[in-house]
């Protein structure tokens, strides 16, 4: 959000020498047409994080809704949803993403929708398993015996007792989507110019790697550090929210 304030230059402005090395003026150097790499990394971070967060929200909403319905109501709904989930999971994830990205026009929101609608089965199975465990608890059985509406039971008892697991799953999903977007942009099926992302920067830098290796190093390093940060955050949240681990 603060990229326009922090970045010393506009991301597409030609401000220095072609392929300039890192210096006091250009901290991470300039690319092959004289654009500041540091400024472009900051603006690319906005796109990469937006893809990671929005795709995670879409997949989480789909997975939570389907997992709640399958786990709480069971029966035909559970069988139909789980068989559909198994069918989606039977296809390689990268293959599904590549095929969908090749069919639809590459672009920011298309990539977000593709990633979000392809990778929901994991969270759906997690939520379903939690629902199967929770609906056998005494307080849920008592609520059912008192005639409480299922939607109230889900909102008051089920979701609050599942939210910790969902939050942890989200922190693990975000870096995966960032890496998937970087991969798609690297092979030319992701973010298209004039927009840029870390994957798009790495793809452009790969063509000149022999001459300007630092141009590939910096976006790759940012991808690695971001994935590591979210993974460590997920580990910390899992330890903090799991009562068994706290003991």
PDB file of C-alpha atoms in Angstrom:
ATOM      1  CA  UNK A   1       0.000   0.000   0.000  1.00  0.00           C
ATOM      2  CA  UNK A   2       2.906   2.355   0.705  1.00  0.00           C
ATOM      3  CA  UNK A   3       4.807   1.533  -2.469  1.00  0.00           C
ATOM      4  CA  UNK A   4       4.151   4.975  -4.024  1.00  0.00           C
ATOM      5  CA  UNK A   5       5.597   6.591  -0.872  1.00  0.00           C
ATOM      6  CA  UNK A   6       8.612   4.297  -0.402  1.00  0.00           C
ATOM      7  CA  UNK A   7       9.610   3.747  -4.037  1.00  0.00           C
ATOM      8  CA  UNK A   8      12.051   6.426  -5.211  1.00  0.00           C
ATOM      9  CA  UNK A   9      10.859   6.196  -8.829  1.00  0.00           C
ATOM     10  CA  UNK A  10       7.840   5.203 -10.854  1.00  0.00           C
ATOM     11  CA  UNK A  11       8.000   1.495 -11.766  1.00  0.00           C
ATOM     12  CA  UNK A  12       7.935   2.091 -15.531  1.00  0.00           C
ATOM     13  CA  UNK A  13      10.103   5.230 -15.612  1.00  0.00           C
ATOM     14  CA  UNK A  14      13.478   5.005 -17.361  1.00  0.00           C
ATOM     15  CA  UNK A  15      15.733   6.693 -14.813  1.00  0.00           C
ATOM     16  CA  UNK A  16      19.207   5.201 -15.178  1.00  0.00           C
ATOM     17  CA  UNK A  17      21.677   3.353 -17.348  1.00  0.00           C
ATOM     18  CA  UNK A  18      20.732   0.153 -19.124  1.00  0.00           C
ATOM     19  CA  UNK A  19      21.559  -2.816 -16.891  1.00  0.00           C
ATOM     20  CA  UNK A  20      23.196  -0.686 -14.213  1.00  0.00           C
ATOM     21  CA  UNK A  21      24.727  -2.480 -11.228  1.00  0.00           C
ATOM     22  CA  UNK A  22      23.512  -1.796  -7.655  1.00  0.00           C
ATOM     23  CA  UNK A  23      24.782   1.583  -6.468  1.00  0.00           C
ATOM     24  CA  UNK A  24      24.088   4.325  -3.922  1.00  0.00           C
ATOM     25  CA  UNK A  25      21.474   5.878  -6.207  1.00  0.00           C
ATOM     26  CA  UNK A  26      19.928   2.627  -7.464  1.00  0.00           C
ATOM     27  CA  UNK A  27      20.065   0.233  -4.510  1.00  0.00           C
ATOM     28  CA  UNK A  28      19.260  -2.899  -6.530  1.00  0.00           C
ATOM     29  CA  UNK A  29      20.497  -1.613  -9.884  1.00  0.00           C
ATOM     30  CA  UNK A  30      18.510  -0.975 -13.047  1.00  0.00           C
ATOM     31  CA  UNK A  31      17.065  -3.386 -15.574  1.00  0.00           C
ATOM     32  CA  UNK A  32      17.938  -3.751 -19.241  1.00  0.00           C
ATOM     33  CA  UNK A  33      16.033  -0.610 -20.227  1.00  0.00           C
ATOM     34  CA  UNK A  34      17.034   1.571 -17.292  1.00  0.00           C
ATOM     35  CA  UNK A  35      14.137   1.112 -14.820  1.00  0.00           C
ATOM     36  CA  UNK A  36      14.876   1.055 -11.088  1.00  0.00           C
ATOM     37  CA  UNK A  37      14.729  -2.558  -9.863  1.00  0.00           C
ATOM     38  CA  UNK A  38      13.982  -1.592  -6.247  1.00  0.00           C
ATOM     39  CA  UNK A  39      10.935   0.457  -7.249  1.00  0.00           C
ATOM     40  CA  UNK A  40       9.670  -2.306  -9.511  1.00  0.00           C
ATOM     41  CA  UNK A  41      10.096  -4.866  -6.711  1.00  0.00           C
ATOM     42  CA  UNK A  42       7.943  -2.761  -4.391  1.00  0.00           C
ATOM     43  CA  UNK A  43       5.161  -2.373  -6.927  1.00  0.00           C
ATOM     44  CA  UNK A  44       5.445  -6.051  -7.880  1.00  0.00           C
ATOM     45  CA  UNK A  45       4.999  -6.954  -4.213  1.00  0.00           C
ATOM     46  CA  UNK A  46       1.558  -5.313  -4.275  1.00  0.00           C
ATOM     47  CA  UNK A  47       0.454  -7.570  -7.135  1.00  0.00           C
ATOM     48  CA  UNK A  48       1.943 -10.758  -5.686  1.00  0.00           C
ATOM     49  CA  UNK A  49       0.435 -10.215  -2.237  1.00  0.00           C
ATOM     50  CA  UNK A  50      -2.922  -9.233  -3.750  1.00  0.00           C
ATOM     51  CA  UNK A  51      -2.998 -12.484  -5.720  1.00  0.00           C
ATOM     52  CA  UNK A  52      -2.040 -14.501  -2.639  1.00  0.00           C
ATOM     53  CA  UNK A  53      -4.612 -12.906  -0.325  1.00  0.00           C
ATOM     54  CA  UNK A  54      -7.539 -12.730  -2.750  1.00  0.00           C
ATOM     55  CA  UNK A  55      -7.064 -16.254  -4.122  1.00  0.00           C
ATOM     56  CA  UNK A  56      -6.844 -17.543  -0.547  1.00  0.00           C
ATOM     57  CA  UNK A  57     -10.080 -15.780   0.405  1.00  0.00           C
ATOM     58  CA  UNK A  58     -11.918 -17.245  -2.597  1.00  0.00           C
ATOM     59  CA  UNK A  59     -10.695 -20.790  -2.018  1.00  0.00           C
ATOM     60  CA  UNK A  60     -11.327 -20.505   1.731  1.00  0.00           C
ATOM     61  CA  UNK A  61     -14.934 -19.346   1.291  1.00  0.00           C
ATOM     62  CA  UNK A  62     -15.666 -22.144  -1.196  1.00  0.00           C
ATOM     63  CA  UNK A  63     -13.910 -24.773   0.889  1.00  0.00           C
ATOM     64  CA  UNK A  64     -15.489 -23.711   4.191  1.00  0.00           C
ATOM     65  CA  UNK A  65     -19.028 -23.626   2.781  1.00  0.00           C
ATOM     66  CA  UNK A  66     -18.722 -27.012   1.092  1.00  0.00           C
ATOM     67  CA  UNK A  67     -16.947 -28.537   4.090  1.00  0.00           C
ATOM     68  CA  UNK A  68     -19.626 -27.252   6.480  1.00  0.00           C
ATOM     69  CA  UNK A  69     -22.470 -28.615   4.365  1.00  0.00           C
ATOM     70  CA  UNK A  70     -20.787 -31.981   3.833  1.00  0.00           C
ATOM     71  CA  UNK A  71     -19.706 -32.474   7.428  1.00  0.00           C
ATOM     72  CA  UNK A  72     -22.770 -31.192   9.246  1.00  0.00           C
ATOM     73  CA  UNK A  73     -25.605 -32.492   7.087  1.00  0.00           C
ATOM     74  CA  UNK A  74     -23.912 -35.675   5.812  1.00  0.00           C
ATOM     75  CA  UNK A  75     -25.858 -38.161   3.720  1.00  0.00           C
ATOM     76  CA  UNK A  76     -26.305 -37.451   0.034  1.00  0.00           C
ATOM     77  CA  UNK A  77     -24.843 -33.944   0.333  1.00  0.00           C
ATOM     78  CA  UNK A  78     -21.677 -35.311   1.940  1.00  0.00           C
ATOM     79  CA  UNK A  79     -21.291 -38.045  -0.649  1.00  0.00           C
ATOM     80  CA  UNK A  80     -21.838 -35.723  -3.620  1.00  0.00           C
ATOM     81  CA  UNK A  81     -19.504 -32.987  -2.332  1.00  0.00           C
ATOM     82  CA  UNK A  82     -16.733 -35.390  -1.341  1.00  0.00           C
ATOM     83  CA  UNK A  83     -16.847 -37.298  -4.621  1.00  0.00           C
ATOM     84  CA  UNK A  84     -16.619 -34.008  -6.502  1.00  0.00           C
ATOM     85  CA  UNK A  85     -13.746 -32.979  -4.228  1.00  0.00           C
ATOM     86  CA  UNK A  86     -11.946 -36.257  -4.900  1.00  0.00           C
ATOM     87  CA  UNK A  87     -12.416 -35.766  -8.636  1.00  0.00           C
ATOM     88  CA  UNK A  88     -10.870 -32.273  -8.500  1.00  0.00           C
ATOM     89  CA  UNK A  89      -7.981 -33.495  -6.330  1.00  0.00           C
ATOM     90  CA  UNK A  90      -7.294 -36.401  -8.691  1.00  0.00           C
ATOM     91  CA  UNK A  91      -6.002 -33.971 -11.322  1.00  0.00           C
ATOM     92  CA  UNK A  92      -2.521 -32.505 -10.816  1.00  0.00           C
ATOM     93  CA  UNK A  93      -2.877 -28.999  -9.394  1.00  0.00           C
ATOM     94  CA  UNK A  94      -0.279 -27.387 -11.661  1.00  0.00           C
ATOM     95  CA  UNK A  95      -1.807 -29.055 -14.728  1.00  0.00           C
ATOM     96  CA  UNK A  96      -5.271 -27.712 -13.885  1.00  0.00           C
ATOM     97  CA  UNK A  97      -3.902 -24.209 -13.334  1.00  0.00           C
ATOM     98  CA  UNK A  98      -1.901 -24.269 -16.562  1.00  0.00           C
ATOM     99  CA  UNK A  99      -4.866 -25.484 -18.612  1.00  0.00           C
ATOM    100  CA  UNK A 100      -7.208 -22.885 -17.085  1.00  0.00           C
ATOM    101  CA  UNK A 101      -4.643 -20.097 -17.551  1.00  0.00           C
ATOM    102  CA  UNK A 102      -4.141 -21.127 -21.177  1.00  0.00           C
ATOM    103  CA  UNK A 103      -7.904 -21.137 -21.873  1.00  0.00           C
ATOM    104  CA  UNK A 104      -8.687 -17.789 -20.272  1.00  0.00           C
ATOM    105  CA  UNK A 105      -6.987 -14.512 -21.108  1.00  0.00           C
ATOM    106  CA  UNK A 106      -3.975 -13.931 -18.820  1.00  0.00           C
ATOM    107  CA  UNK A 107      -4.525 -11.107 -16.367  1.00  0.00           C
ATOM    108  CA  UNK A 108      -4.595 -10.218 -12.684  1.00  0.00           C
ATOM    109  CA  UNK A 109      -8.195 -11.095 -11.829  1.00  0.00           C
ATOM    110  CA  UNK A 110      -8.282 -14.112 -14.112  1.00  0.00           C
ATOM    111  CA  UNK A 111      -5.254 -15.519 -12.286  1.00  0.00           C
ATOM    112  CA  UNK A 112      -6.861 -14.818  -8.910  1.00  0.00           C
ATOM    113  CA  UNK A 113     -10.100 -16.561  -9.926  1.00  0.00           C
ATOM    114  CA  UNK A 114      -8.281 -19.519 -11.474  1.00  0.00           C
ATOM    115  CA  UNK A 115      -6.154 -20.134  -8.384  1.00  0.00           C
ATOM    116  CA  UNK A 116      -9.086 -19.610  -6.025  1.00  0.00           C
ATOM    117  CA  UNK A 117     -11.475 -21.930  -7.849  1.00  0.00           C
ATOM    118  CA  UNK A 118      -8.934 -24.712  -8.376  1.00  0.00           C
ATOM    119  CA  UNK A 119      -7.387 -25.115  -4.916  1.00  0.00           C
ATOM    120  CA  UNK A 120     -10.369 -25.280  -2.539  1.00  0.00           C
ATOM    121  CA  UNK A 121     -10.557 -29.086  -1.947  1.00  0.00           C
ATOM    122  CA  UNK A 122      -7.866 -29.071   0.745  1.00  0.00           C
ATOM    123  CA  UNK A 123      -9.663 -26.656   3.054  1.00  0.00           C
ATOM    124  CA  UNK A 124     -12.989 -28.364   2.309  1.00  0.00           C
ATOM    125  CA  UNK A 125     -11.664 -31.699   3.561  1.00  0.00           C
ATOM    126  CA  UNK A 126     -10.167 -30.067   6.664  1.00  0.00           C
ATOM    127  CA  UNK A 127     -13.432 -28.328   7.549  1.00  0.00           C
ATOM    128  CA  UNK A 128     -15.485 -31.457   6.875  1.00  0.00           C
ATOM    129  CA  UNK A 129     -13.302 -33.493   9.235  1.00  0.00           C
ATOM    130  CA  UNK A 130     -13.653 -30.853  11.937  1.00  0.00           C
ATOM    131  CA  UNK A 131     -17.439 -30.764  11.458  1.00  0.00           C
ATOM    132  CA  UNK A 132     -17.696 -34.535  11.837  1.00  0.00           C
ATOM    133  CA  UNK A 133     -15.826 -34.271  15.105  1.00  0.00           C
ATOM    134  CA  UNK A 134     -17.766 -31.295  16.466  1.00  0.00           C
ATOM    135  CA  UNK A 135     -21.294 -32.440  15.636  1.00  0.00           C
ATOM    136  CA  UNK A 136     -20.892 -35.407  18.002  1.00  0.00           C
ATOM    137  CA  UNK A 137     -20.088 -33.119  20.938  1.00  0.00           C
ATOM    138  CA  UNK A 138     -22.606 -32.857  23.773  1.00  0.00           C
ATOM    139  CA  UNK A 139     -23.388 -29.171  23.323  1.00  0.00           C
ATOM    140  CA  UNK A 140     -24.220 -29.689  19.634  1.00  0.00           C
ATOM    141  CA  UNK A 141     -26.389 -32.721  20.416  1.00  0.00           C
ATOM    142  CA  UNK A 142     -28.160 -30.691  23.098  1.00  0.00           C
ATOM    143  CA  UNK A 143     -28.785 -27.829  20.684  1.00  0.00           C
ATOM    144  CA  UNK A 144     -30.236 -30.262  18.147  1.00  0.00           C
ATOM    145  CA  UNK A 145     -32.468 -31.806  20.831  1.00  0.00           C
ATOM    146  CA  UNK A 146     -33.768 -28.352  21.754  1.00  0.00           C
ATOM    147  CA  UNK A 147     -34.720 -27.706  18.138  1.00  0.00           C
ATOM    148  CA  UNK A 148     -32.185 -24.976  17.425  1.00  0.00           C
ATOM    149  CA  UNK A 149     -32.007 -24.179  13.700  1.00  0.00           C
ATOM    150  CA  UNK A 150     -28.998 -25.715  11.930  1.00  0.00           C
ATOM    151  CA  UNK A 151     -27.808 -22.322  10.682  1.00  0.00           C
ATOM    152  CA  UNK A 152     -27.674 -21.039  14.284  1.00  0.00           C
ATOM    153  CA  UNK A 153     -25.758 -24.107  15.430  1.00  0.00           C
ATOM    154  CA  UNK A 154     -23.266 -23.658  12.603  1.00  0.00           C
ATOM    155  CA  UNK A 155     -22.773 -19.937  13.253  1.00  0.00           C
ATOM    156  CA  UNK A 156     -22.675 -20.168  17.068  1.00  0.00           C
ATOM    157  CA  UNK A 157     -20.869 -23.443  17.691  1.00  0.00           C
ATOM    158  CA  UNK A 158     -19.316 -24.889  14.542  1.00  0.00           C
ATOM    159  CA  UNK A 159     -17.557 -21.933  12.921  1.00  0.00           C
ATOM    160  CA  UNK A 160     -16.100 -20.445  16.156  1.00  0.00           C
ATOM    161  CA  UNK A 161     -14.554 -23.817  17.012  1.00  0.00           C
ATOM    162  CA  UNK A 162     -13.138 -24.153  13.489  1.00  0.00           C
ATOM    163  CA  UNK A 163     -11.851 -20.626  12.943  1.00  0.00           C
ATOM    164  CA  UNK A 164      -8.419 -21.352  14.451  1.00  0.00           C
ATOM    165  CA  UNK A 165      -7.784 -24.183  12.013  1.00  0.00           C
ATOM    166  CA  UNK A 166      -9.019 -22.034   9.123  1.00  0.00           C
ATOM    167  CA  UNK A 167      -6.682 -19.162  10.054  1.00  0.00           C
ATOM    168  CA  UNK A 168      -3.707 -21.505  10.160  1.00  0.00           C
ATOM    169  CA  UNK A 169      -4.680 -22.985   6.789  1.00  0.00           C
ATOM    170  CA  UNK A 170      -4.919 -19.481   5.313  1.00  0.00           C
ATOM    171  CA  UNK A 171      -1.388 -18.590   6.409  1.00  0.00           C
ATOM    172  CA  UNK A 172      -0.089 -21.721   4.697  1.00  0.00           C
ATOM    173  CA  UNK A 173      -2.148 -21.126   1.532  1.00  0.00           C
ATOM    174  CA  UNK A 174      -1.059 -17.539   0.848  1.00  0.00           C
ATOM    175  CA  UNK A 175       2.606 -18.361   0.073  1.00  0.00           C
ATOM    176  CA  UNK A 176       1.469 -21.243  -2.128  1.00  0.00           C
ATOM    177  CA  UNK A 177      -0.649 -18.905  -4.230  1.00  0.00           C
ATOM    178  CA  UNK A 178       2.177 -16.374  -4.439  1.00  0.00           C
ATOM    179  CA  UNK A 179       4.461 -19.104  -5.747  1.00  0.00           C
ATOM    180  CA  UNK A 180       1.791 -20.333  -8.194  1.00  0.00           C
ATOM    181  CA  UNK A 181       1.328 -16.815  -9.556  1.00  0.00           C
ATOM    182  CA  UNK A 182       5.097 -16.433  -9.845  1.00  0.00           C
ATOM    183  CA  UNK A 183       5.275 -19.709 -11.765  1.00  0.00           C
ATOM    184  CA  UNK A 184       2.478 -18.692 -14.142  1.00  0.00           C
ATOM    185  CA  UNK A 185       4.045 -15.282 -14.735  1.00  0.00           C
ATOM    186  CA  UNK A 186       7.423 -16.940 -15.261  1.00  0.00           C
ATOM    187  CA  UNK A 187       6.045 -19.097 -18.090  1.00  0.00           C
ATOM    188  CA  UNK A 188       4.119 -16.157 -19.595  1.00  0.00           C
ATOM    189  CA  UNK A 189       0.585 -17.126 -18.485  1.00  0.00           C
ATOM    190  CA  UNK A 190       0.316 -14.784 -15.510  1.00  0.00           C
ATOM    191  CA  UNK A 191       0.534 -11.052 -14.994  1.00  0.00           C
ATOM    192  CA  UNK A 192       0.942  -9.189 -18.267  1.00  0.00           C
ATOM    193  CA  UNK A 193       2.692  -5.828 -18.923  1.00  0.00           C
ATOM    194  CA  UNK A 194       2.423  -3.028 -17.972  1.00  0.00           C
ATOM    195  CA  UNK A 195       1.571  -4.642 -14.604  1.00  0.00           C
ATOM    196  CA  UNK A 196       4.325  -6.641 -12.997  1.00  0.00           C
ATOM    197  CA  UNK A 197       4.824  -9.177 -10.222  1.00  0.00           C
ATOM    198  CA  UNK A 198       7.769 -11.001  -8.738  1.00  0.00           C
ATOM    199  CA  UNK A 199       7.239 -13.863 -11.173  1.00  0.00           C
ATOM    200  CA  UNK A 200       7.068 -11.474 -14.133  1.00  0.00           C
ATOM    201  CA  UNK A 201      10.276  -9.770 -12.975  1.00  0.00           C
ATOM    202  CA  UNK A 202      12.000 -13.146 -12.677  1.00  0.00           C
ATOM    203  CA  UNK A 203      10.796 -14.141 -16.143  1.00  0.00           C
ATOM    204  CA  UNK A 204      12.132 -10.919 -17.681  1.00  0.00           C
ATOM    205  CA  UNK A 205      15.429 -11.230 -15.811  1.00  0.00           C
ATOM    206  CA  UNK A 206      15.942 -14.861 -16.868  1.00  0.00           C
ATOM    207  CA  UNK A 207      16.535 -13.781 -20.460  1.00  0.00           C
ATOM    208  CA  UNK A 208      19.547 -11.698 -19.375  1.00  0.00           C
ATOM    209  CA  UNK A 209      20.736 -13.874 -16.499  1.00  0.00           C
ATOM    210  CA  UNK A 210      24.255 -14.335 -17.893  1.00  0.00           C
ATOM    211  CA  UNK A 211      24.808 -10.576 -17.993  1.00  0.00           C
ATOM    212  CA  UNK A 212      22.660  -9.288 -15.098  1.00  0.00           C
ATOM    213  CA  UNK A 213      22.245 -12.138 -12.571  1.00  0.00           C
ATOM    214  CA  UNK A 214      21.198  -9.772  -9.771  1.00  0.00           C
ATOM    215  CA  UNK A 215      17.995  -8.939 -11.644  1.00  0.00           C
ATOM    216  CA  UNK A 216      16.835 -12.532 -11.140  1.00  0.00           C
ATOM    217  CA  UNK A 217      18.306 -12.848  -7.646  1.00  0.00           C
ATOM    218  CA  UNK A 218      16.249 -10.100  -6.014  1.00  0.00           C
ATOM    219  CA  UNK A 219      12.706 -11.187  -7.063  1.00  0.00           C
ATOM    220  CA  UNK A 220      13.566 -14.827  -6.366  1.00  0.00           C
ATOM    221  CA  UNK A 221      14.853 -13.840  -2.924  1.00  0.00           C
ATOM    222  CA  UNK A 222      11.680 -11.867  -2.190  1.00  0.00           C
ATOM    223  CA  UNK A 223       9.508 -14.847  -3.167  1.00  0.00           C
ATOM    224  CA  UNK A 224      11.549 -17.160  -0.924  1.00  0.00           C
ATOM    225  CA  UNK A 225      11.516 -14.794   2.069  1.00  0.00           C
ATOM    226  CA  UNK A 226       7.770 -14.162   1.766  1.00  0.00           C
ATOM    227  CA  UNK A 227       6.981 -17.878   1.595  1.00  0.00           C
ATOM    228  CA  UNK A 228       9.261 -18.518   4.591  1.00  0.00           C
ATOM    229  CA  UNK A 229       7.633 -15.680   6.571  1.00  0.00           C
ATOM    230  CA  UNK A 230       4.083 -16.941   6.035  1.00  0.00           C
ATOM    231  CA  UNK A 231       5.150 -20.515   6.795  1.00  0.00           C
ATOM    232  CA  UNK A 232       6.721 -19.454  10.102  1.00  0.00           C
ATOM    233  CA  UNK A 233       3.605 -17.399  10.877  1.00  0.00           C
ATOM    234  CA  UNK A 234       1.435 -20.441  10.211  1.00  0.00           C
ATOM    235  CA  UNK A 235       3.597 -22.599  12.491  1.00  0.00           C
ATOM    236  CA  UNK A 236       3.358 -20.007  15.247  1.00  0.00           C
ATOM    237  CA  UNK A 237      -0.417 -19.664  14.931  1.00  0.00           C
ATOM    238  CA  UNK A 238      -0.845 -23.427  14.908  1.00  0.00           C
ATOM    239  CA  UNK A 239       1.120 -23.719  18.143  1.00  0.00           C
ATOM    240  CA  UNK A 240      -0.759 -20.801  19.724  1.00  0.00           C
ATOM    241  CA  UNK A 241      -4.264 -21.933  18.724  1.00  0.00           C
ATOM    242  CA  UNK A 242      -3.879 -25.668  19.394  1.00  0.00           C
ATOM    243  CA  UNK A 243      -4.762 -26.412  23.062  1.00  0.00           C
ATOM    244  CA  UNK A 244      -2.810 -29.691  23.012  1.00  0.00           C
ATOM    245  CA  UNK A 245       0.378 -27.951  21.885  1.00  0.00           C
ATOM    246  CA  UNK A 246      -0.084 -25.202  24.495  1.00  0.00           C
ATOM    247  CA  UNK A 247      -0.083 -27.834  27.222  1.00  0.00           C
TER     248      UNK A 247
END
